[in-house]
Structures are given as structure tokens and as C-alpha cells.
Amino acid sequence: MDVQLVIDIHRHLDAPRDRVFRAFVDEDELTAWFGPFAAFVVPGTLSIDPRAGGHRRLTMATFSGSMSWSVDTTYTEVVENERLVGSEQVTGIAAFEGEPPFTVRLEFFDEKGGTRVELRAGPCSRDMEATSRDFWMQSFSKLDSLLARTTGPDPY
């Protein structure tokens, strides 16, 4: 690993914290938004067991199937509606090949008008950091769209 960097992304989402958390741990929800660009999908190859010692395993692919990669996460800490922490290994992307697993930490906070998600991941090389940051920013945009379609206005 050439340089050890940490990815640090904070994102506001216009939905209650329990709704946002569910989008990260429910197979149908995650399938609907996880992955970069609209051209990537999780084609039925997803398994989530959201508990300490559990996992998230998935393969992403282009619609044409010309490109795919796998993400295998072992959860080390899960606190419902608050935190997901795990060790993650990515295969099939050049920036991650030969790299050891890295830690991904997602925290969920109530924030006026919705939820703030704080993501920290690393340590990672410069190439891993750039690829992961792009991936997460695009995925969060897809999550924004999903939440806008599935979260109604607050009745109060």
C-alpha cells in the first residue's frame, strides 16, 4: 500500500434515521440503490446478515455483464439505526487487487429534516480512495432518489 488514506464522507439524506438505516441492511432496499452509475446493478447476488459476525456479500455488474466486481463485508459492530462497522474486501477492481481488507464505518444521526450519514473507510491507497469516494458519492445520489420515491412527507 503506497499511502494510507481514510475516506471521510458526510451526507444529509431527507428521510428519518430508521428509514435510512433500513436502506443499508435490507436486501431489496440495497439492491435498489447500491453501486455507482445507473448502469450498475446488483443482479440477485446479495446476502445480508446485519449483526456482529454477520456479513454483506454482493456482486455488482453492468447491465451488459461486461464488467463486474464483488464486495464482501464482515460486520464487526451493528447497532440498529445507529452504526454499521465492518471489514471489507473488494475483488474485480484494479485499484483494490492485492490490497488487504479495510474498515468501513457508517454512522447515522438525526439531523433537522432527515438523517446525516457519516462514512469513514480505510486505510486505503490513493487509487482505492479515489475509486471508493466516486463509488460512494454516486451510490448516495441513487439512495437520495430512492428515498425521495419511498418516503412520504412528515404528517406532523
mmCIF file of N, CA and C in Angstrom, residues 67-69 90-99 125 127-128 131:
data_model
loop_
_atom_site.group_PDB
_atom_site.id
_atom_site.type_symbol
_atom_site.label_atom_id
_atom_site.label_comp_id
_atom_site.label_asym_id
_atom_site.label_seq_id
_atom_site.Cartn_x
_atom_site.Cartn_y
_atom_site.Cartn_z
ATOM 1 N N MET A 67 -18.729 -5.941 -17.158
ATOM 2 C CA MET A 67 -17.866 -5.616 -16.030
ATOM 3 C C MET A 67 -18.586 -5.986 -14.748
ATOM 4 N N SER A 68 -17.846 -6.588 -13.815
ATOM 5 C CA SER A 68 -18.444 -6.909 -12.514
ATOM 6 C C SER A 68 -17.361 -6.956 -11.457
ATOM 7 N N TRP A 69 -17.784 -6.797 -10.206
ATOM 8 C CA TRP A 69 -16.886 -6.945 -9.074
ATOM 9 C C TRP A 69 -17.685 -7.350 -7.862
ATOM 10 N N VAL A 90 -12.755 -5.996 -1.534
ATOM 11 C CA VAL A 90 -13.313 -5.787 -2.872
ATOM 12 C C VAL A 90 -12.443 -6.533 -3.865
ATOM 13 N N THR A 91 -13.067 -7.308 -4.755
ATOM 14 C CA THR A 91 -12.328 -8.008 -5.808
ATOM 15 C C THR A 91 -12.931 -7.669 -7.158
ATOM 16 N N GLY A 92 -12.066 -7.635 -8.164
ATOM 17 C CA GLY A 92 -12.521 -7.371 -9.522
ATOM 18 C C GLY A 92 -12.296 -5.945 -9.985
ATOM 19 N N ILE A 93 -11.724 -5.080 -9.121
ATOM 20 C CA ILE A 93 -11.398 -3.706 -9.483
ATOM 21 C C ILE A 93 -9.894 -3.547 -9.287
ATOM 22 N N ALA A 94 -9.211 -3.064 -10.315
ATOM 23 C CA ALA A 94 -7.747 -2.978 -10.279
ATOM 24 C C ALA A 94 -7.215 -2.246 -9.049
ATOM 25 N N ALA A 95 -7.857 -1.145 -8.647
ATOM 26 C CA ALA A 95 -7.369 -0.345 -7.510
ATOM 27 C C ALA A 95 -7.356 -1.137 -6.199
ATOM 28 N N PHE A 96 -8.130 -2.215 -6.118
ATOM 29 C CA PHE A 96 -8.247 -2.995 -4.881
ATOM 30 C C PHE A 96 -7.477 -4.309 -4.923
ATOM 31 N N GLU A 97 -7.022 -4.716 -6.095
ATOM 32 C CA GLU A 97 -6.348 -6.011 -6.225
ATOM 33 C C GLU A 97 -5.081 -6.058 -5.383
ATOM 34 N N GLY A 98 -4.939 -7.118 -4.606
ATOM 35 C CA GLY A 98 -3.762 -7.306 -3.773
ATOM 36 C C GLY A 98 -3.756 -6.491 -2.493
ATOM 37 N N GLU A 99 -4.788 -5.699 -2.270
ATOM 38 C CA GLU A 99 -4.868 -4.875 -1.061
ATOM 39 C C GLU A 99 -5.546 -5.665 0.063
ATOM 40 N N SER A 125 -5.132 2.862 -0.221
ATOM 41 C CA SER A 125 -4.184 3.530 -1.104
ATOM 42 C C SER A 125 -4.870 4.710 -1.786
ATOM 43 N N ASP A 127 -5.305 5.189 -4.976
ATOM 44 C CA ASP A 127 -6.227 4.688 -6.010
ATOM 45 C C ASP A 127 -7.520 4.158 -5.398
ATOM 46 N N MET A 128 -7.390 3.425 -4.290
ATOM 47 C CA MET A 128 -8.586 2.912 -3.608
ATOM 48 C C MET A 128 -9.446 4.065 -3.109
ATOM 49 N N THR A 131 -11.294 5.783 -6.091
ATOM 50 C CA THR A 131 -12.337 4.895 -6.618
ATOM 51 C C THR A 131 -13.491 4.774 -5.636
#
